[in-house]
Amino acid sequence: MIVQLAESQIKTKFGTFKEYLYHDGQRESHAIVMGDVTEGEEILCRVHSLCIYGHYFNSIECDCREQMENSQKLIEQAGKGIVIWLNQEGKGNGHFALMKSAEFKRQGVPQPEAYEKAGFQRDARDFTVAAEILKELKVKSIKMLTDNPKKVDTLTQHGIEVVGTQPTSL
Ligand SMILES: [Zn+2]
């Protein structure tokens, strides 16, 4: 169960968003929303996970920052949309796991297998909170901003109607 802790507004390079802060008993999650999405259909929605490398350290090894920026840009163009920000780095394994997997990655092992070799799960992400947030926001259906259509399954499994996807690569 999530609890809404606060609601505010944030001005960004891509327009003004309303921010909602939630807590699920373990960690905080955020939703930034542009426009009126209540009862909305085919609302653009990006479910984004924290990445210290991409968002803080300006890494060129991943495209997390670019995906976030493009999502905000696409939402601004559409005039409405949602970005759900989840604090689950390293596919939910945490930053320690990400660092531990780096050695295998350098040897050419793909990221999911690299996590496994380092003793973690290929993908430990949990999208329950994202689904709960969308229910809190009373969105009817979403169009997911993702380059990975597989992501749709994870949300539909949690009772969210996903009507399609749109890539974040512009
Ligand atoms: Zn990243």
Coordinates of C-alpha atoms and ligand atoms in Angstrom, one line a residue:
M1 CA 0.0 0.0 0.0
I2 CA 1.2 3.5 -0.8
V3 CA 0.6 6.6 1.1
Q4 CA 0.8 10.1 -0.5
L5 CA 3.1 12.2 1.6
A6 CA 3.1 15.5 -0.3
E7 CA 2.0 17.3 -3.4
S8 CA 3.8 20.2 -5.0
Q9 CA 4.8 21.8 -8.2
I10 CA 8.1 21.8 -10.1
K11 CA 9.2 23.9 -13.0
T12 CA 11.5 22.0 -15.4
K13 CA 13.2 22.5 -18.8
F14 CA 10.2 20.8 -20.2
G15 CA 7.4 22.7 -18.5
T16 CA 5.7 22.7 -15.2
F17 CA 4.8 19.4 -13.5
K18 CA 2.9 18.5 -10.4
E19 CA 4.9 16.3 -8.2
Y20 CA 3.4 13.7 -5.9
L21 CA 5.5 12.0 -3.3
Y22 CA 4.5 8.5 -2.1
H23 CA 5.8 6.1 0.5
D24 CA 5.2 2.3 0.5
G25 CA 6.6 1.6 4.0
Q26 CA 10.1 1.0 2.6
R27 CA 11.0 3.8 0.2
E28 CA 9.8 6.9 -1.5
S29 CA 8.5 7.0 -5.0
H30 CA 7.6 10.0 -7.1
A31 CA 5.1 10.9 -9.8
I32 CA 5.5 14.0 -11.9
V33 CA 2.3 14.8 -13.8
M34 CA 1.5 17.4 -16.5
G35 CA -2.0 18.3 -17.3
D36 CA -5.2 16.7 -16.1
V37 CA -4.9 12.9 -16.2
T38 CA -7.9 12.0 -14.0
E39 CA -10.1 9.5 -15.9
G40 CA -7.7 10.1 -18.8
E41 CA -7.2 7.6 -21.6
E42 CA -4.0 6.7 -23.5
I43 CA -2.1 9.0 -21.1
L44 CA 1.6 9.0 -21.9
C45 CA 3.4 7.4 -19.0
R46 CA 7.1 6.7 -18.4
V47 CA 8.0 4.4 -15.6
H48 CA 11.6 5.3 -14.8
S49 CA 14.1 3.9 -12.4
L50 CA 16.8 5.8 -10.6
C51 CA 20.3 5.5 -12.1
I52 CA 23.1 7.2 -10.2
Y53 CA 25.5 6.8 -13.2
G54 CA 23.2 8.4 -15.7
H55 CA 21.5 11.0 -13.6
Y56 CA 24.3 12.1 -11.3
F57 CA 27.6 11.0 -12.8
N58 CA 27.0 11.9 -16.4
S59 CA 27.9 8.3 -17.5
I60 CA 28.0 7.7 -21.2
E61 CA 27.5 3.9 -20.7
C62 CA 23.7 4.2 -20.4
D63 CA 20.9 6.3 -21.8
C64 CA 18.9 6.8 -18.6
R65 CA 19.2 10.5 -18.6
E66 CA 18.3 10.8 -22.2
Q67 CA 15.3 8.6 -21.8
M68 CA 14.1 10.7 -18.9
E69 CA 14.6 14.0 -20.9
N70 CA 12.9 12.6 -24.0
S71 CA 10.0 11.4 -21.9
Q72 CA 9.5 14.8 -20.4
K73 CA 9.8 16.4 -23.9
L74 CA 7.1 14.0 -25.4
I75 CA 4.8 14.7 -22.4
E76 CA 5.3 18.5 -22.9
Q77 CA 4.4 18.1 -26.6
A78 CA 1.3 16.1 -25.8
G79 CA 0.4 18.6 -23.0
K80 CA -0.2 15.9 -20.5
G81 CA 1.5 12.8 -19.1
I82 CA 3.1 11.1 -16.2
V83 CA 6.6 10.1 -15.2
I84 CA 6.8 7.6 -12.3
W85 CA 10.2 7.6 -10.7
L86 CA 11.1 4.5 -8.8
N87 CA 14.1 4.2 -6.5
Q88 CA 15.2 0.9 -7.8
E89 CA 18.6 1.2 -9.3
G90 CA 20.4 -1.7 -11.0
K91 CA 17.2 -3.3 -12.0
G92 CA 16.1 -3.2 -8.4
N93 CA 19.3 -4.9 -7.2
G94 CA 20.8 -1.6 -5.9
H95 CA 24.0 0.3 -6.7
F96 CA 26.2 -2.2 -4.9
A97 CA 25.0 -5.0 -7.3
L98 CA 25.5 -2.7 -10.3
M99 CA 29.2 -2.1 -9.3
K100 CA 29.7 -5.7 -8.6
S101 CA 28.4 -6.7 -12.0
A102 CA 30.6 -4.2 -13.8
E103 CA 33.6 -6.5 -13.9
F104 CA 31.6 -9.2 -15.8
K105 CA 30.1 -6.6 -18.0
R106 CA 33.6 -5.5 -19.0
Q107 CA 34.3 -9.1 -20.0
G108 CA 31.4 -8.8 -22.5
V109 CA 28.7 -10.5 -20.4
P110 CA 25.3 -8.9 -21.0
Q111 CA 23.9 -6.9 -18.0
P112 CA 21.2 -9.4 -16.9
E113 CA 23.7 -12.3 -16.8
A114 CA 26.3 -10.0 -15.2
Y115 CA 24.0 -9.5 -12.3
E116 CA 23.5 -13.2 -12.0
K117 CA 27.2 -13.9 -12.0
A118 CA 27.6 -11.4 -9.3
G119 CA 25.1 -13.2 -7.2
F120 CA 22.0 -11.1 -7.8
Q121 CA 18.8 -11.4 -9.8
R122 CA 18.6 -10.6 -13.5
D123 CA 15.8 -8.3 -12.8
A124 CA 14.6 -7.6 -9.3
R125 CA 12.4 -4.6 -10.1
D126 CA 8.9 -4.4 -8.7
F127 CA 6.3 -2.5 -10.5
T128 CA 3.6 -2.9 -7.9
V129 CA 4.1 0.7 -6.7
A130 CA 3.9 2.1 -10.2
A131 CA 0.6 0.4 -10.7
E132 CA -0.7 1.7 -7.4
I133 CA 0.3 5.2 -8.2
L134 CA -1.5 5.1 -11.5
K135 CA -4.6 3.9 -9.7
E136 CA -4.2 6.7 -7.2
L137 CA -4.0 9.2 -10.1
K138 CA -7.3 7.6 -11.4
V139 CA -5.8 7.1 -14.9
K140 CA -8.0 4.9 -17.2
S141 CA -5.4 3.8 -19.6
I142 CA -1.8 4.6 -20.5
K143 CA 0.5 4.6 -23.5
M144 CA 3.9 3.6 -22.2
L145 CA 7.0 5.6 -23.1
T146 CA 9.4 2.8 -23.5
D147 CA 11.8 1.2 -26.1
N148 CA 11.1 -2.1 -24.5
P149 CA 7.5 -3.4 -25.2
K150 CA 8.1 -6.2 -22.7
K151 CA 7.6 -3.6 -20.0
V152 CA 3.9 -3.5 -20.8
D153 CA 3.4 -7.0 -19.4
T154 CA 4.7 -5.9 -16.0
L155 CA 2.0 -3.2 -15.6
T156 CA -0.9 -5.1 -17.2
Q157 CA -0.2 -7.9 -14.7
H158 CA -0.9 -5.3 -12.0
G159 CA -4.2 -4.4 -13.5
I160 CA -3.3 -1.3 -15.6
E161 CA -4.7 -0.9 -19.0
V162 CA -1.8 -0.3 -21.4
V163 CA -3.0 0.7 -24.9
G164 CA 0.4 0.8 -26.6
T165 CA 3.9 2.0 -26.4
Q166 CA 5.9 4.9 -27.8
P167 CA 9.7 4.8 -28.0
T168 CA 11.6 7.4 -26.0
S169 CA 14.3 7.7 -28.6
L170 CA 13.5 10.8 -30.6
Ligands
ZN1 ZN 21.7 4.4 -16.3

